[in-house]
């Protein structure tokens, strides 16, 4: 199975990124986690992304706040799918990170999830890998069914209580 690379711009992003790790753990998807800054360690970020395919990665998640250039810097150096997580900071409630992540030039796409949307980033990375992994696709299908069953159970309880 391909791995997911998880890159954060700062260790202060870890509380957000941990949600992605938990989601990947639930699906038994292997991953590696690193701290690389688009601005302070651009060479290391470039080396990681340029070699990611050869090193067994199938997708990369990049989480950063504020200027949030990390996902774009990673995407500029690989053709693997890159998923950006804009991280909320005290500045502009994360809107700066969201806009920096989503506004990529033609030819260098970055899939972008919601501000602090680490769980969805992990699920999207797993879905990308599952295109060629039937076992992982089955796990994702089962996870969706469980989520639907939970909603239907809650619906039944509400209907029984309020519909007379």
mmCIF file of C-alpha atoms in Angstrom:
data_model
loop_
_atom_site.group_PDB
_atom_site.id
_atom_site.type_symbol
_atom_site.label_atom_id
_atom_site.label_comp_id
_atom_site.label_asym_id
_atom_site.label_seq_id
_atom_site.Cartn_x
_atom_site.Cartn_y
_atom_site.Cartn_z
ATOM 1 C CA UNK A 1 0.000 0.000 0.000
ATOM 2 C CA UNK A 2 1.189 3.510 -0.788
ATOM 3 C CA UNK A 3 2.015 5.810 2.126
ATOM 4 C CA UNK A 4 0.636 9.253 2.843
ATOM 5 C CA UNK A 5 3.104 12.025 3.522
ATOM 6 C CA UNK A 6 1.958 14.476 6.174
ATOM 7 C CA UNK A 7 3.896 17.722 6.244
ATOM 8 C CA UNK A 8 3.236 20.563 8.650
ATOM 9 C CA UNK A 9 4.798 23.974 8.482
ATOM 10 C CA UNK A 10 5.338 24.137 12.228
ATOM 11 C CA UNK A 11 4.999 21.811 15.191
ATOM 12 C CA UNK A 12 2.267 24.177 16.410
ATOM 13 C CA UNK A 13 0.111 22.616 13.656
ATOM 14 C CA UNK A 14 0.326 19.203 15.351
ATOM 15 C CA UNK A 15 -3.027 19.391 17.215
ATOM 16 C CA UNK A 16 -4.771 19.804 13.849
ATOM 17 C CA UNK A 17 -2.603 17.267 12.019
ATOM 18 C CA UNK A 18 -3.164 14.599 14.684
ATOM 19 C CA UNK A 19 -6.762 14.303 13.471
ATOM 20 C CA UNK A 20 -5.453 13.222 10.066
ATOM 21 C CA UNK A 21 -3.158 10.674 11.675
ATOM 22 C CA UNK A 22 -6.045 9.211 13.695
ATOM 23 C CA UNK A 23 -8.196 8.909 10.574
ATOM 24 C CA UNK A 24 -5.395 7.152 8.692
ATOM 25 C CA UNK A 25 -4.768 4.865 11.678
ATOM 26 C CA UNK A 26 -8.440 3.817 11.625
ATOM 27 C CA UNK A 27 -7.996 2.744 8.002
ATOM 28 C CA UNK A 28 -4.536 1.200 8.578
ATOM 29 C CA UNK A 29 -3.009 3.527 5.999
ATOM 30 C CA UNK A 30 0.733 4.008 6.551
ATOM 31 C CA UNK A 31 2.075 7.542 6.777
ATOM 32 C CA UNK A 32 5.129 9.601 7.628
ATOM 33 C CA UNK A 33 4.965 12.941 9.427
ATOM 34 C CA UNK A 34 7.477 15.771 9.000
ATOM 35 C CA UNK A 35 7.879 19.459 9.830
ATOM 36 C CA UNK A 36 9.108 21.421 6.803
ATOM 37 C CA UNK A 37 8.545 25.109 6.259
ATOM 38 C CA UNK A 38 8.031 26.554 2.788
ATOM 39 C CA UNK A 39 9.971 29.613 3.947
ATOM 40 C CA UNK A 40 12.490 28.399 6.526
ATOM 41 C CA UNK A 41 13.374 24.957 5.104
ATOM 42 C CA UNK A 42 12.506 25.225 1.401
ATOM 43 C CA UNK A 43 15.279 22.859 0.290
ATOM 44 C CA UNK A 44 14.106 20.073 2.619
ATOM 45 C CA UNK A 45 10.473 20.573 1.547
ATOM 46 C CA UNK A 46 11.544 20.415 -2.096
ATOM 47 C CA UNK A 47 13.666 17.305 -1.588
ATOM 48 C CA UNK A 48 10.848 15.493 0.207
ATOM 49 C CA UNK A 49 8.270 16.281 -2.463
ATOM 50 C CA UNK A 50 10.585 15.675 -5.418
ATOM 51 C CA UNK A 51 11.405 12.187 -4.098
ATOM 52 C CA UNK A 52 8.004 11.286 -2.630
ATOM 53 C CA UNK A 53 6.825 9.041 -5.483
ATOM 54 C CA UNK A 54 10.097 7.090 -5.520
ATOM 55 C CA UNK A 55 9.855 6.756 -1.728
ATOM 56 C CA UNK A 56 6.475 5.006 -1.885
ATOM 57 C CA UNK A 57 4.027 7.836 -1.279
ATOM 58 C CA UNK A 58 0.670 7.999 -3.043
ATOM 59 C CA UNK A 59 -0.528 11.376 -1.737
ATOM 60 C CA UNK A 60 0.755 14.227 0.416
ATOM 61 C CA UNK A 61 -1.106 16.268 3.004
ATOM 62 C CA UNK A 62 0.365 19.701 3.747
ATOM 63 C CA UNK A 63 -0.878 21.710 6.725
ATOM 64 C CA UNK A 64 0.075 25.329 7.314
ATOM 65 C CA UNK A 65 -1.350 28.506 8.747
ATOM 66 C CA UNK A 66 -0.924 32.172 7.966
ATOM 67 C CA UNK A 67 0.747 32.580 4.562
ATOM 68 C CA UNK A 68 0.247 28.829 4.012
ATOM 69 C CA UNK A 69 2.561 28.421 1.035
ATOM 70 C CA UNK A 70 3.565 24.902 2.074
ATOM 71 C CA UNK A 71 1.020 22.950 0.013
ATOM 72 C CA UNK A 72 1.876 24.969 -3.088
ATOM 73 C CA UNK A 73 5.616 24.549 -2.513
ATOM 74 C CA UNK A 74 5.130 20.792 -2.167
ATOM 75 C CA UNK A 75 2.860 20.617 -5.236
ATOM 76 C CA UNK A 76 5.386 22.581 -7.311
ATOM 77 C CA UNK A 77 7.865 19.734 -6.912
ATOM 78 C CA UNK A 78 5.726 16.613 -7.415
ATOM 79 C CA UNK A 79 2.902 15.346 -9.574
ATOM 80 C CA UNK A 80 1.480 13.340 -6.679
ATOM 81 C CA UNK A 81 -1.859 14.619 -5.375
ATOM 82 C CA UNK A 82 -1.334 17.269 -2.689
ATOM 83 C CA UNK A 83 -4.067 18.053 -0.188
ATOM 84 C CA UNK A 84 -3.776 21.334 1.691
ATOM 85 C CA UNK A 85 -5.083 21.890 5.197
ATOM 86 C CA UNK A 86 -5.357 25.595 5.951
ATOM 87 C CA UNK A 87 -4.681 25.919 9.688
ATOM 88 C CA UNK A 88 -6.544 28.492 11.730
ATOM 89 C CA UNK A 89 -4.353 31.025 13.441
ATOM 90 C CA UNK A 90 -5.070 34.145 15.446
ATOM 91 C CA UNK A 91 -4.654 36.167 12.253
ATOM 92 C CA UNK A 92 -7.837 36.390 10.195
ATOM 93 C CA UNK A 93 -9.280 33.153 11.676
ATOM 94 C CA UNK A 94 -7.545 31.042 9.038
ATOM 95 C CA UNK A 95 -8.977 32.844 6.014
ATOM 96 C CA UNK A 96 -5.462 33.923 5.027
ATOM 97 C CA UNK A 97 -4.334 30.284 5.085
ATOM 98 C CA UNK A 98 -7.416 29.145 3.181
ATOM 99 C CA UNK A 99 -6.932 31.659 0.392
ATOM 100 C CA UNK A 100 -3.187 31.008 0.175
ATOM 101 C CA UNK A 101 -3.837 27.272 -0.122
ATOM 102 C CA UNK A 102 -6.707 27.328 -2.583
ATOM 103 C CA UNK A 103 -5.443 30.038 -4.976
ATOM 104 C CA UNK A 104 -2.962 28.021 -7.012
ATOM 105 C CA UNK A 105 -1.843 28.876 -10.540
ATOM 106 C CA UNK A 106 -2.999 26.736 -13.478
ATOM 107 C CA UNK A 107 -1.037 23.512 -13.752
ATOM 108 C CA UNK A 108 -0.132 23.221 -10.053
ATOM 109 C CA UNK A 109 -3.326 22.042 -8.320
ATOM 110 C CA UNK A 110 -3.746 21.634 -4.580
ATOM 111 C CA UNK A 111 -6.896 19.955 -3.301
ATOM 112 C CA UNK A 112 -7.976 22.014 -0.308
ATOM 113 C CA UNK A 113 -10.141 21.025 2.633
ATOM 114 C CA UNK A 114 -11.820 23.248 5.205
ATOM 115 C CA UNK A 115 -9.875 25.277 7.732
ATOM 116 C CA UNK A 116 -8.533 22.700 10.235
ATOM 117 C CA UNK A 117 -10.150 19.955 8.083
ATOM 118 C CA UNK A 118 -7.507 17.321 8.800
ATOM 119 C CA UNK A 119 -9.890 14.363 8.996
ATOM 120 C CA UNK A 120 -11.257 15.095 5.516
ATOM 121 C CA UNK A 121 -7.714 15.509 4.198
ATOM 122 C CA UNK A 122 -6.860 12.029 5.486
ATOM 123 C CA UNK A 123 -10.007 10.495 4.043
ATOM 124 C CA UNK A 124 -9.357 12.146 0.681
ATOM 125 C CA UNK A 125 -5.773 10.850 0.694
ATOM 126 C CA UNK A 126 -7.076 7.362 1.480
ATOM 127 C CA UNK A 127 -9.632 7.609 -1.338
ATOM 128 C CA UNK A 128 -6.869 8.548 -3.763
ATOM 129 C CA UNK A 129 -4.791 5.551 -2.707
ATOM 130 C CA UNK A 130 -7.894 3.309 -2.797
ATOM 131 C CA UNK A 131 -8.233 3.866 -6.550
ATOM 132 C CA UNK A 132 -5.739 1.001 -6.898
ATOM 133 C CA UNK A 133 -6.291 -0.742 -3.537
ATOM 134 C CA UNK A 134 -9.516 -2.776 -3.288
ATOM 135 C CA UNK A 135 -9.018 -3.597 0.403
ATOM 136 C CA UNK A 136 -8.712 0.056 1.320
ATOM 137 C CA UNK A 137 -11.739 0.894 -0.845
ATOM 138 C CA UNK A 138 -13.749 -1.719 1.094
ATOM 139 C CA UNK A 139 -12.664 -0.139 4.404
ATOM 140 C CA UNK A 140 -13.796 3.268 3.165
ATOM 141 C CA UNK A 141 -17.149 1.803 2.042
ATOM 142 C CA UNK A 142 -17.615 0.194 5.468
ATOM 143 C CA UNK A 143 -16.756 3.470 7.191
ATOM 144 C CA UNK A 144 -19.377 5.292 5.110
ATOM 145 C CA UNK A 145 -21.999 2.644 5.913
ATOM 146 C CA UNK A 146 -21.282 2.926 9.629
ATOM 147 C CA UNK A 147 -21.663 6.710 9.441
ATOM 148 C CA UNK A 148 -24.979 6.377 7.586
ATOM 149 C CA UNK A 149 -26.260 3.788 10.080
ATOM 150 C CA UNK A 150 -25.412 6.141 12.955
ATOM 151 C CA UNK A 151 -27.417 8.978 11.384
ATOM 152 C CA UNK A 152 -30.377 6.679 10.730
ATOM 153 C CA UNK A 153 -30.338 5.476 14.352
ATOM 154 C CA UNK A 154 -30.420 9.086 15.537
ATOM 155 C CA UNK A 155 -33.245 9.826 13.091
ATOM 156 C CA UNK A 156 -35.266 6.912 14.449
ATOM 157 C CA UNK A 157 -34.828 8.118 18.038
ATOM 158 C CA UNK A 158 -35.928 11.651 17.099
ATOM 159 C CA UNK A 159 -38.923 10.376 15.115
ATOM 160 C CA UNK A 160 -40.037 8.143 18.014
ATOM 161 C CA UNK A 161 -39.741 10.989 20.497
ATOM 162 C CA UNK A 162 -41.349 13.796 18.489
ATOM 163 C CA UNK A 163 -43.594 12.284 15.800
ATOM 164 C CA UNK A 164 -46.875 11.280 17.368
#
